[in-house]
Amino acid sequence: MTVALIAVTIALLVIVTGIAAGIATDSPADSEADVRIVPAGGGTLSSVIDVETARLGNVHETSATLDEREDVAYATPVLVEAVRIQVDGSDETETVLAMGVVPPAEPIAIEGVSTAPLEPGDPHFANGTYDGARTGEVVLTDEAAAAINASEGDSLEVGSSMAAATLNREATSGSPEYTATAIEDTEANGVSGELPIVMLHLSELQSISGADDDDLADQVLVKTGPDASTTAVESAAADAYPNATVQAGDDGQLASIRSNDFALATSLVALIVAVVICSLFVATSAALTIDKDRQTIAVFAAIGFSTRSRLAIVAVTTLSLTLAGALVGIVLGTIGVSVTNYVATATVAPGPIATLRPAFGLYAVAVALIAGVLALPYPLYLVARTNVVTELGR
């Protein structure tokens, strides 16, 4: 019973932590960016719940101003939206994550997707009029291409996942055509390699999603020039967006749960609940076992086992059961993450919402052992209070 209860708790911990890590990795920031500007509070779009938070405005002009600085190699805004995409003439339509960017003259990679196949700049923006020539260029990850059975050079239909926005786009822009200019292999890029992602020019995605009203984006990525001071660039970014959050270097790493307040809160709640529940399960189960085995404990004392030895036996037995429960829980949690991703992608999400890391196993074992240690005082107290004469006389 102890093993089963701990296993279920640890499995839930692994699943919730996997989802939290998946949420943290939803941010489209690139690890090569030295400075990242996001709205206060994070400013990311969660593909899990399809709800957007605050965004940055006037991003074309602001990023262009930063890009002109001698100590900046490039500055590009990034907008993330869920869009519907299909090969022209096909009935296979999928919801994917679209990243809108302003490709620099020197190609960069964002979420493992290179901007090289895209024309540098953003001609459709046309100084805010959004009547410039559309490039119609779309870069697909292999996951996105496989989802709609697309090949390089295919004509595509791209629309917002929101029906109203799609109708607005079709009414105002005549359903422009898009072309799969390249298919990127992102299998080695962790969570981003599992997601169906497409990349296109920022203004064209803004026009599709309705983010063109205020020239919106989720964040601005800035790469400093050779031997440039990151501090100076951070200061310039803060001046450009005084009410936004400026993150530098490792503060924006995608794999860190710390980069997302919601993910951090979720993982902390899961940790606290797991420790408390595991401790209660272990303490209660161990106490019931000791109450049932009081005569055995008394026999140990009668044949010469000291109190310390009896306490050690109970402690080792309790922690062994806790460890066994943790190992079973890791297996169940791994299966649970796979099931969660399957259900999510089959219903509401465009891609997997949870991820697994090797460190999750060590984390789960550590949590279980901590819970076991916290639960030990009560069963050890019961062992120490066992009356040998009374128990042997039964």
mmCIF file of C-alpha atoms in Angstrom:
data_model
loop_
_atom_site.group_PDB
_atom_site.id
_atom_site.type_symbol
_atom_site.label_atom_id
_atom_site.label_comp_id
_atom_site.label_asym_id
_atom_site.label_seq_id
_atom_site.Cartn_x
_atom_site.Cartn_y
_atom_site.Cartn_z
ATOM 1 C CA MET A 1 0.000 0.000 0.000
ATOM 2 C CA THR A 2 2.813 2.428 0.884
ATOM 3 C CA VAL A 3 4.568 1.792 -2.434
ATOM 4 C CA ALA A 4 1.356 2.288 -4.411
ATOM 5 C CA LEU A 5 0.397 5.549 -2.692
ATOM 6 C CA ILE A 6 3.879 7.015 -3.072
ATOM 7 C CA ALA A 7 4.034 5.871 -6.697
ATOM 8 C CA VAL A 8 0.809 7.690 -7.556
ATOM 9 C CA THR A 9 1.980 10.872 -5.831
ATOM 10 C CA ILE A 10 5.391 10.833 -7.520
ATOM 11 C CA ALA A 11 3.784 10.089 -10.889
ATOM 12 C CA LEU A 12 1.591 13.170 -10.539
ATOM 13 C CA LEU A 13 4.658 15.189 -9.528
ATOM 14 C CA VAL A 14 6.515 14.086 -12.665
ATOM 15 C CA ILE A 15 3.527 14.898 -14.887
ATOM 16 C CA VAL A 16 2.937 18.345 -13.385
ATOM 17 C CA THR A 17 6.655 19.170 -13.479
ATOM 18 C CA GLY A 18 6.790 18.052 -17.115
ATOM 19 C CA ILE A 19 3.886 20.342 -17.969
ATOM 20 C CA ALA A 20 5.546 23.204 -16.076
ATOM 21 C CA ALA A 21 8.766 22.667 -18.029
ATOM 22 C CA GLY A 22 6.728 22.587 -21.234
ATOM 23 C CA ILE A 23 5.096 25.903 -20.339
ATOM 24 C CA ALA A 24 8.496 27.434 -19.608
ATOM 25 C CA THR A 25 9.799 26.347 -23.006
ATOM 26 C CA ASP A 26 6.889 27.946 -24.866
ATOM 27 C CA SER A 27 8.792 31.241 -24.971
ATOM 28 C CA PRO A 28 10.214 31.906 -28.431
ATOM 29 C CA ALA A 29 13.411 33.494 -27.270
ATOM 30 C CA ASP A 30 16.635 32.300 -28.833
ATOM 31 C CA SER A 31 19.535 31.303 -26.631
ATOM 32 C CA GLU A 32 21.918 33.244 -28.879
ATOM 33 C CA ALA A 33 20.181 36.522 -27.939
ATOM 34 C CA ASP A 34 22.085 38.419 -25.261
ATOM 35 C CA VAL A 35 19.143 40.635 -24.294
ATOM 36 C CA ARG A 36 15.453 39.871 -24.341
ATOM 37 C CA ILE A 37 12.703 42.468 -23.911
ATOM 38 C CA VAL A 38 9.352 41.132 -22.706
ATOM 39 C CA PRO A 39 6.250 42.783 -21.238
ATOM 40 C CA ALA A 40 6.229 43.001 -17.453
ATOM 41 C CA GLY A 41 5.207 39.630 -16.038
ATOM 42 C CA GLY A 42 6.641 37.493 -18.833
ATOM 43 C CA GLY A 43 4.667 38.377 -21.937
ATOM 44 C CA THR A 44 4.632 34.887 -23.428
ATOM 45 C CA LEU A 45 1.829 33.176 -25.290
ATOM 46 C CA SER A 46 0.911 29.780 -23.918
ATOM 47 C CA SER A 47 0.017 27.374 -26.679
ATOM 48 C CA VAL A 48 -1.468 25.147 -24.026
ATOM 49 C CA ILE A 49 -4.377 27.432 -23.191
ATOM 50 C CA ASP A 50 -4.266 29.740 -26.228
ATOM 51 C CA VAL A 51 -4.444 32.864 -24.089
ATOM 52 C CA GLU A 52 -2.152 35.777 -24.677
ATOM 53 C CA THR A 53 -0.810 38.125 -22.058
ATOM 54 C CA ALA A 54 0.412 41.696 -22.470
ATOM 55 C CA ARG A 55 2.510 42.427 -25.552
ATOM 56 C CA LEU A 56 4.976 45.013 -26.760
ATOM 57 C CA GLY A 57 3.785 47.661 -29.195
ATOM 58 C CA ASN A 58 5.444 49.605 -32.009
ATOM 59 C CA VAL A 59 8.007 46.828 -32.303
ATOM 60 C CA HIS A 60 9.200 47.478 -35.873
ATOM 61 C CA GLU A 61 10.339 51.024 -35.174
ATOM 62 C CA THR A 62 11.763 50.245 -31.751
ATOM 63 C CA SER A 63 13.718 47.192 -32.854
ATOM 64 C CA ALA A 64 15.007 49.107 -35.896
ATOM 65 C CA THR A 65 16.279 51.847 -33.580
ATOM 66 C CA LEU A 66 18.079 49.292 -31.439
ATOM 67 C CA ASP A 67 19.417 47.532 -34.542
ATOM 68 C CA GLU A 68 21.056 50.772 -35.713
ATOM 69 C CA ARG A 69 23.264 50.948 -32.631
ATOM 70 C CA GLU A 70 26.913 50.120 -33.246
ATOM 71 C CA ASP A 71 26.999 47.782 -30.243
ATOM 72 C CA VAL A 72 24.032 45.725 -31.503
ATOM 73 C CA ALA A 73 24.471 42.935 -34.061
ATOM 74 C CA TYR A 74 20.740 42.571 -34.601
ATOM 75 C CA ALA A 75 17.393 43.207 -32.931
ATOM 76 C CA THR A 76 14.294 41.364 -34.036
ATOM 77 C CA PRO A 77 10.784 41.261 -32.604
ATOM 78 C CA VAL A 78 9.103 37.863 -32.230
ATOM 79 C CA LEU A 79 5.367 37.250 -32.315
ATOM 80 C CA VAL A 80 3.913 33.815 -31.529
ATOM 81 C CA GLU A 81 0.424 32.839 -32.652
ATOM 82 C CA ALA A 82 -1.502 29.628 -33.196
ATOM 83 C CA VAL A 83 -2.496 29.419 -36.865
ATOM 84 C CA ARG A 84 -4.324 26.990 -39.118
ATOM 85 C CA ILE A 85 -2.269 25.776 -42.051
ATOM 86 C CA GLN A 86 -2.773 23.373 -44.952
ATOM 87 C CA VAL A 87 -1.367 22.599 -48.360
ATOM 88 C CA ASP A 88 -3.351 24.390 -51.055
ATOM 89 C CA GLY A 89 -6.099 22.057 -52.271
ATOM 90 C CA SER A 90 -5.653 19.589 -49.408
ATOM 91 C CA ASP A 91 -8.212 18.696 -46.750
ATOM 92 C CA GLU A 92 -5.514 18.142 -44.097
ATOM 93 C CA THR A 93 -5.596 21.218 -41.855
ATOM 94 C CA GLU A 94 -3.513 21.517 -38.704
ATOM 95 C CA THR A 95 -3.077 24.050 -35.922
ATOM 96 C CA VAL A 96 0.597 24.956 -35.501
ATOM 97 C CA LEU A 97 2.666 27.566 -33.679
ATOM 98 C CA ALA A 98 3.687 30.403 -35.976
ATOM 99 C CA MET A 99 6.637 32.670 -35.201
ATOM 100 C CA GLY A 100 6.652 36.054 -36.860
ATOM 101 C CA VAL A 101 10.107 37.647 -37.101
ATOM 102 C CA VAL A 102 11.986 40.371 -38.928
ATOM 103 C CA PRO A 103 14.874 38.388 -40.459
ATOM 104 C CA PRO A 104 18.257 40.127 -40.030
ATOM 105 C CA ALA A 105 20.656 40.439 -42.947
ATOM 106 C CA GLU A 106 22.806 37.742 -41.333
ATOM 107 C CA PRO A 107 20.644 34.632 -40.739
ATOM 108 C CA ILE A 108 19.969 33.573 -37.157
ATOM 109 C CA ALA A 109 18.157 30.642 -35.560
ATOM 110 C CA ILE A 110 15.139 31.115 -33.313
ATOM 111 C CA GLU A 111 13.859 28.014 -31.557
ATOM 112 C CA GLY A 112 16.104 26.013 -33.845
ATOM 113 C CA VAL A 113 14.477 27.428 -36.983
ATOM 114 C CA SER A 114 16.802 29.399 -39.266
ATOM 115 C CA THR A 115 15.735 32.691 -40.820
ATOM 116 C CA ALA A 116 18.016 32.038 -43.829
ATOM 117 C CA PRO A 117 15.164 30.956 -46.163
ATOM 118 C CA LEU A 118 13.299 34.211 -45.472
ATOM 119 C CA GLU A 119 13.963 37.500 -47.277
ATOM 120 C CA PRO A 120 15.754 39.905 -44.887
ATOM 121 C CA GLY A 121 13.611 42.732 -43.567
ATOM 122 C CA ASP A 122 9.844 42.950 -43.546
ATOM 123 C CA PRO A 123 8.595 44.505 -46.820
ATOM 124 C CA HIS A 124 4.881 44.082 -46.113
ATOM 125 C CA PHE A 125 5.153 46.379 -43.067
ATOM 126 C CA ALA A 126 5.864 49.363 -45.349
ATOM 127 C CA ASN A 127 6.412 51.881 -42.544
ATOM 128 C CA GLY A 128 3.272 50.836 -40.736
ATOM 129 C CA THR A 129 0.860 50.881 -43.689
ATOM 130 C CA TYR A 130 0.877 47.094 -44.130
ATOM 131 C CA ASP A 131 0.346 47.513 -47.849
ATOM 132 C CA GLY A 132 3.831 46.517 -48.992
ATOM 133 C CA ALA A 133 4.520 43.442 -51.063
ATOM 134 C CA ARG A 134 3.970 40.144 -49.276
ATOM 135 C CA THR A 135 6.782 37.651 -49.559
ATOM 136 C CA GLY A 136 4.480 34.712 -48.865
ATOM 137 C CA GLU A 137 7.472 32.837 -47.459
ATOM 138 C CA VAL A 138 6.924 30.194 -44.779
ATOM 139 C CA VAL A 139 9.566 28.005 -43.144
ATOM 140 C CA LEU A 140 8.188 24.786 -41.655
ATOM 141 C CA THR A 141 9.749 22.454 -39.118
ATOM 142 C CA ASP A 142 9.727 18.800 -40.063
ATOM 143 C CA GLU A 143 6.951 18.219 -37.518
ATOM 144 C CA ALA A 144 4.750 20.875 -39.130
ATOM 145 C CA ALA A 145 5.507 19.614 -42.639
ATOM 146 C CA ALA A 146 4.675 16.042 -41.663
ATOM 147 C CA ALA A 147 1.426 17.137 -40.025
ATOM 148 C CA ILE A 148 0.073 18.574 -43.288
ATOM 149 C CA ASN A 149 2.083 16.386 -45.679
ATOM 150 C CA ALA A 150 3.883 19.415 -47.137
ATOM 151 C CA SER A 151 7.025 19.516 -49.252
ATOM 152 C CA GLU A 152 9.360 22.360 -50.094
ATOM 153 C CA GLY A 153 7.821 24.580 -52.770
ATOM 154 C CA ASP A 154 4.209 23.659 -51.978
ATOM 155 C CA SER A 155 1.578 26.394 -51.940
ATOM 156 C CA LEU A 156 0.051 26.851 -48.501
ATOM 157 C CA GLU A 157 -3.059 28.361 -46.997
ATOM 158 C CA VAL A 158 -2.445 30.060 -43.654
ATOM 159 C CA GLY A 159 -5.110 31.562 -41.405
ATOM 160 C CA SER A 160 -5.650 32.461 -37.780
ATOM 161 C CA SER A 161 -6.937 29.773 -35.448
ATOM 162 C CA MET A 162 -9.541 32.317 -34.341
ATOM 163 C CA ALA A 163 -12.473 32.283 -36.757
ATOM 164 C CA ALA A 164 -13.225 35.998 -36.459
ATOM 165 C CA ALA A 165 -9.642 36.982 -37.197
ATOM 166 C CA THR A 166 -9.582 34.628 -40.160
ATOM 167 C CA LEU A 167 -12.739 36.141 -41.593
ATOM 168 C CA ASN A 168 -11.307 39.619 -41.126
ATOM 169 C CA ARG A 169 -8.075 38.655 -42.896
ATOM 170 C CA GLU A 170 -9.917 37.072 -45.792
ATOM 171 C CA ALA A 171 -12.161 40.087 -46.206
ATOM 172 C CA THR A 172 -9.359 42.612 -46.184
ATOM 173 C CA SER A 173 -6.441 40.871 -47.830
ATOM 174 C CA GLY A 174 -7.986 38.464 -50.305
ATOM 175 C CA SER A 175 -6.466 35.310 -48.780
ATOM 176 C CA PRO A 176 -2.849 35.775 -49.961
ATOM 177 C CA GLU A 177 -0.890 32.718 -51.028
ATOM 178 C CA TYR A 178 2.070 31.355 -49.132
ATOM 179 C CA THR A 179 4.868 29.026 -50.164
ATOM 180 C CA ALA A 180 6.859 26.498 -48.157
ATOM 181 C CA THR A 181 10.304 27.941 -48.809
ATOM 182 C CA ALA A 182 12.144 25.432 -46.601
ATOM 183 C CA ILE A 183 11.617 22.557 -44.181
ATOM 184 C CA GLU A 184 13.887 22.666 -41.144
ATOM 185 C CA ASP A 185 15.061 19.580 -39.251
ATOM 186 C CA THR A 186 14.605 20.449 -35.563
ATOM 187 C CA GLU A 187 14.502 16.961 -34.035
ATOM 188 C CA ALA A 188 17.593 17.656 -31.907
ATOM 189 C CA ASN A 189 16.183 20.833 -30.363
ATOM 190 C CA GLY A 190 14.361 19.413 -27.349
ATOM 191 C CA VAL A 191 10.775 20.568 -26.963
ATOM 192 C CA SER A 192 10.917 22.817 -30.032
ATOM 193 C CA GLY A 193 11.873 19.762 -32.088
ATOM 194 C CA GLU A 194 8.642 18.059 -31.024
ATOM 195 C CA LEU A 195 6.397 21.022 -31.847
ATOM 196 C CA PRO A 196 4.906 21.795 -35.254
ATOM 197 C CA ILE A 197 6.305 25.295 -35.819
ATOM 198 C CA VAL A 198 6.293 27.607 -38.816
ATOM 199 C CA MET A 199 8.168 30.859 -39.295
ATOM 200 C CA LEU A 200 7.185 33.796 -41.465
ATOM 201 C CA HIS A 201 7.662 37.541 -41.653
ATOM 202 C CA LEU A 202 6.329 39.446 -38.656
ATOM 203 C CA SER A 203 3.995 41.830 -40.505
ATOM 204 C CA GLU A 204 2.415 38.986 -42.448
ATOM 205 C CA LEU A 205 1.665 37.086 -39.229
ATOM 206 C CA GLN A 206 0.397 40.304 -37.648
ATOM 207 C CA SER A 207 -2.022 40.751 -40.555
ATOM 208 C CA ILE A 208 -3.280 37.198 -40.144
ATOM 209 C CA SER A 209 -3.765 37.414 -36.374
ATOM 210 C CA GLY A 210 -4.923 41.017 -36.010
ATOM 211 C CA ALA A 211 -1.772 42.117 -34.191
ATOM 212 C CA ASP A 212 -1.130 44.759 -36.877
ATOM 213 C CA ASP A 213 -3.340 47.375 -35.189
ATOM 214 C CA ASP A 214 -0.615 48.368 -32.732
ATOM 215 C CA ASP A 215 2.364 46.589 -34.324
ATOM 216 C CA LEU A 216 2.449 43.980 -31.552
ATOM 217 C CA ALA A 217 4.966 41.273 -30.659
ATOM 218 C CA ASP A 218 5.602 39.061 -27.657
ATOM 219 C CA GLN A 219 9.230 40.108 -27.251
ATOM 220 C CA VAL A 220 12.285 41.610 -28.878
ATOM 221 C CA LEU A 221 15.519 39.633 -29.124
ATOM 222 C CA VAL A 222 18.757 41.602 -29.165
ATOM 223 C CA LYS A 223 22.234 40.292 -29.943
ATOM 224 C CA THR A 224 25.162 42.447 -28.907
ATOM 225 C CA GLY A 225 28.056 43.095 -31.280
ATOM 226 C CA PRO A 226 31.597 41.798 -30.790
ATOM 227 C CA ASP A 227 33.217 43.157 -27.621
ATOM 228 C CA ALA A 228 30.113 45.239 -26.932
ATOM 229 C CA SER A 229 28.852 45.915 -23.443
ATOM 230 C CA THR A 230 25.707 43.993 -22.617
ATOM 231 C CA THR A 231 24.989 46.470 -19.844
ATOM 232 C CA ALA A 232 24.844 49.365 -22.330
ATOM 233 C CA VAL A 233 22.461 47.428 -24.572
ATOM 234 C CA GLU A 234 20.286 46.526 -21.603
ATOM 235 C CA SER A 235 20.107 50.204 -20.694
ATOM 236 C CA ALA A 236 19.105 51.115 -24.249
ATOM 237 C CA ALA A 237 16.446 48.390 -24.220
ATOM 238 C CA ALA A 238 15.082 49.656 -20.921
ATOM 239 C CA ASP A 239 14.915 53.180 -22.335
ATOM 240 C CA ALA A 240 13.054 51.901 -25.398
ATOM 241 C CA TYR A 241 10.496 50.054 -23.261
ATOM 242 C CA PRO A 242 10.555 51.586 -19.766
ATOM 243 C CA ASN A 243 7.561 49.526 -18.592
ATOM 244 C CA ALA A 244 8.847 46.211 -19.924
ATOM 245 C CA THR A 245 11.173 43.617 -18.416
ATOM 246 C CA VAL A 246 14.700 43.375 -19.801
ATOM 247 C CA GLN A 247 16.393 40.012 -19.359
ATOM 248 C CA ALA A 248 20.006 39.290 -20.168
ATOM 249 C CA GLY A 249 21.960 36.159 -21.018
ATOM 250 C CA ASP A 250 20.953 33.066 -19.069
ATOM 251 C CA ASP A 251 17.874 34.828 -17.641
ATOM 252 C CA GLY A 252 16.066 33.953 -20.850
ATOM 253 C CA GLN A 253 17.105 30.327 -21.239
ATOM 254 C CA LEU A 254 14.208 28.289 -22.586
ATOM 255 C CA ALA A 255 14.850 25.160 -20.574
ATOM 256 C CA SER A 256 14.636 26.888 -17.208
ATOM 257 C CA ILE A 257 11.382 26.762 -15.306
ATOM 258 C CA ARG A 258 12.581 29.925 -13.560
ATOM 259 C CA SER A 259 11.970 31.910 -16.767
ATOM 260 C CA ASN A 260 8.200 31.654 -16.395
ATOM 261 C CA ASP A 261 6.361 32.735 -13.254
ATOM 262 C CA PHE A 262 3.373 30.492 -13.916
ATOM 263 C CA ALA A 263 5.583 27.474 -14.535
ATOM 264 C CA LEU A 264 7.594 28.220 -11.390
ATOM 265 C CA ALA A 265 4.447 28.520 -9.287
ATOM 266 C CA THR A 266 3.054 25.295 -10.734
ATOM 267 C CA SER A 267 6.229 23.332 -10.037
ATOM 268 C CA LEU A 268 6.541 24.713 -6.489
ATOM 269 C CA VAL A 269 2.941 23.822 -5.658
ATOM 270 C CA ALA A 270 3.485 20.318 -7.052
ATOM 271 C CA LEU A 271 6.659 19.980 -4.945
ATOM 272 C CA ILE A 272 4.986 21.086 -1.728
ATOM 273 C CA VAL A 273 1.928 18.896 -2.283
ATOM 274 C CA ALA A 274 4.083 15.883 -3.145
ATOM 275 C CA VAL A 275 6.260 16.263 -0.049
ATOM 276 C CA VAL A 276 3.281 16.752 2.278
ATOM 277 C CA ILE A 277 1.201 13.910 0.832
ATOM 278 C CA CYS A 278 4.139 11.500 0.658
ATOM 279 C CA SER A 279 5.107 12.303 4.260
ATOM 280 C CA LEU A 280 1.573 11.688 5.488
ATOM 281 C CA PHE A 281 1.261 8.449 3.513
ATOM 282 C CA VAL A 282 4.609 7.141 4.756
ATOM 283 C CA ALA A 283 4.025 8.140 8.371
ATOM 284 C CA THR A 284 0.512 6.672 8.470
ATOM 285 C CA SER A 285 1.445 3.462 6.681
ATOM 286 C CA ALA A 286 4.580 2.943 8.803
ATOM 287 C CA ALA A 287 2.611 3.575 12.000
ATOM 288 C CA LEU A 288 -0.025 0.997 11.020
ATOM 289 C CA THR A 289 2.690 -1.527 10.173
ATOM 290 C CA ILE A 290 4.464 -0.989 13.486
ATOM 291 C CA ASP A 291 1.204 -1.326 15.392
ATOM 292 C CA LYS A 292 0.617 -4.678 13.663
ATOM 293 C CA ASP A 293 4.207 -5.873 14.217
ATOM 294 C CA ARG A 294 4.699 -4.775 17.821
ATOM 295 C CA GLN A 295 5.288 -8.371 18.932
ATOM 296 C CA THR A 296 7.995 -8.831 16.292
ATOM 297 C CA ILE A 297 9.707 -5.650 17.463
ATOM 298 C CA ALA A 298 9.492 -6.935 21.041
ATOM 299 C CA VAL A 299 11.089 -10.240 19.962
ATOM 300 C CA PHE A 300 13.973 -8.311 18.404
ATOM 301 C CA ALA A 301 14.494 -6.550 21.716
ATOM 302 C CA ALA A 302 14.328 -9.840 23.626
ATOM 303 C CA ILE A 303 17.038 -11.506 21.532
ATOM 304 C CA GLY A 304 19.424 -8.595 22.028
ATOM 305 C CA PHE A 305 18.674 -5.926 19.412
ATOM 306 C CA SER A 306 19.311 -2.559 21.007
ATOM 307 C CA THR A 307 16.827 0.296 20.685
ATOM 308 C CA ARG A 308 19.132 1.960 18.180
ATOM 309 C CA SER A 309 19.245 -1.212 16.063
ATOM 310 C CA ARG A 310 15.450 -1.521 16.086
ATOM 311 C CA LEU A 311 15.084 2.111 15.085
ATOM 312 C CA ALA A 312 17.580 1.574 12.278
ATOM 313 C CA ILE A 313 15.648 -1.432 10.953
ATOM 314 C CA VAL A 314 12.408 0.573 10.846
ATOM 315 C CA ALA A 315 14.110 3.575 9.252
ATOM 316 C CA VAL A 316 15.801 1.504 6.526
ATOM 317 C CA THR A 317 12.589 -0.426 5.827
ATOM 318 C CA THR A 318 10.540 2.780 5.592
ATOM 319 C CA LEU A 319 13.016 4.556 3.306
ATOM 320 C CA SER A 320 13.357 1.441 1.121
ATOM 321 C CA LEU A 321 9.606 1.336 0.580
ATOM 322 C CA THR A 322 9.661 5.060 -0.160
ATOM 323 C CA LEU A 323 12.424 4.608 -2.731
ATOM 324 C CA ALA A 324 10.566 1.700 -4.344
ATOM 325 C CA GLY A 325 7.447 3.858 -4.589
ATOM 326 C CA ALA A 326 9.468 6.668 -6.160
ATOM 327 C CA LEU A 327 10.921 4.365 -8.826
ATOM 328 C CA VAL A 328 7.488 3.012 -9.715
ATOM 329 C CA GLY A 329 6.173 6.581 -9.728
ATOM 330 C CA ILE A 330 8.840 7.680 -12.202
ATOM 331 C CA VAL A 331 7.774 4.932 -14.590
ATOM 332 C CA LEU A 332 4.094 5.832 -14.182
ATOM 333 C CA GLY A 333 4.911 9.547 -14.557
ATOM 334 C CA THR A 334 6.801 8.928 -17.790
ATOM 335 C CA ILE A 335 3.813 7.062 -19.169
ATOM 336 C CA GLY A 336 1.546 9.821 -17.860
ATOM 337 C CA VAL A 337 3.493 12.523 -19.711
ATOM 338 C CA SER A 338 3.153 10.584 -22.964
ATOM 339 C CA VAL A 339 -0.580 10.137 -22.404
ATOM 340 C CA THR A 340 -0.963 13.819 -21.511
ATOM 341 C CA ASN A 341 0.771 14.891 -24.709
ATOM 342 C CA TYR A 342 -1.295 12.469 -26.779
ATOM 343 C CA VAL A 343 -4.586 13.716 -25.340
ATOM 344 C CA ALA A 344 -3.535 17.372 -25.617
ATOM 345 C CA THR A 345 -2.437 17.135 -29.249
ATOM 346 C CA ALA A 346 -5.544 15.147 -30.138
ATOM 347 C CA THR A 347 -7.856 17.762 -28.616
ATOM 348 C CA VAL A 348 -6.781 21.357 -27.960
ATOM 349 C CA ALA A 349 -3.013 21.833 -28.316
ATOM 350 C CA PRO A 350 -1.016 22.139 -31.552
ATOM 351 C CA GLY A 351 1.822 20.095 -30.065
ATOM 352 C CA PRO A 352 3.116 18.375 -26.901
ATOM 353 C CA ILE A 353 2.519 20.408 -23.753
ATOM 354 C CA ALA A 354 4.820 18.460 -21.421
ATOM 355 C CA THR A 355 8.441 17.447 -21.645
ATOM 356 C CA LEU A 356 10.718 15.006 -19.856
ATOM 357 C CA ARG A 357 14.261 15.587 -18.644
ATOM 358 C CA PRO A 358 16.685 13.025 -17.165
ATOM 359 C CA ALA A 359 16.916 15.259 -14.111
ATOM 360 C CA PHE A 360 13.225 14.660 -13.384
ATOM 361 C CA GLY A 361 14.059 11.138 -12.212
ATOM 362 C CA LEU A 362 16.638 12.324 -9.688
ATOM 363 C CA TYR A 363 14.271 15.116 -8.656
ATOM 364 C CA ALA A 364 11.444 12.647 -7.993
ATOM 365 C CA VAL A 365 13.684 10.315 -5.984
ATOM 366 C CA ALA A 366 14.991 13.236 -3.925
ATOM 367 C CA VAL A 367 11.458 14.463 -3.188
ATOM 368 C CA ALA A 368 10.363 10.983 -2.107
ATOM 369 C CA LEU A 369 13.376 10.493 0.168
ATOM 370 C CA ILE A 370 12.895 13.932 1.730
ATOM 371 C CA ALA A 371 9.268 13.043 2.393
ATOM 372 C CA GLY A 372 10.391 9.713 3.890
ATOM 373 C CA VAL A 373 12.864 11.402 6.200
ATOM 374 C CA LEU A 374 10.225 13.916 7.327
ATOM 375 C CA ALA A 375 7.848 11.031 8.067
ATOM 376 C CA LEU A 376 10.337 8.995 10.156
ATOM 377 C CA PRO A 377 9.997 10.683 13.579
ATOM 378 C CA TYR A 378 6.472 9.345 14.225
ATOM 379 C CA PRO A 379 7.104 5.635 13.458
ATOM 380 C CA LEU A 380 10.456 5.783 15.287
ATOM 381 C CA TYR A 381 8.685 7.270 18.296
ATOM 382 C CA LEU A 382 6.236 4.349 18.266
ATOM 383 C CA VAL A 383 9.090 1.834 18.107
ATOM 384 C CA ALA A 384 10.920 3.494 21.005
ATOM 385 C CA ARG A 385 7.752 3.475 23.105
ATOM 386 C CA THR A 386 7.021 -0.226 22.514
ATOM 387 C CA ASN A 387 6.799 -2.056 25.866
ATOM 388 C CA VAL A 388 8.706 -5.313 25.361
ATOM 389 C CA VAL A 389 7.279 -7.144 28.431
ATOM 390 C CA THR A 390 3.690 -6.225 27.602
ATOM 391 C CA GLU A 391 3.990 -7.260 23.958
ATOM 392 C CA LEU A 392 5.699 -10.591 24.732
ATOM 393 C CA GLY A 393 3.037 -11.370 27.308
ATOM 394 C CA ARG A 394 0.193 -11.237 24.776
#
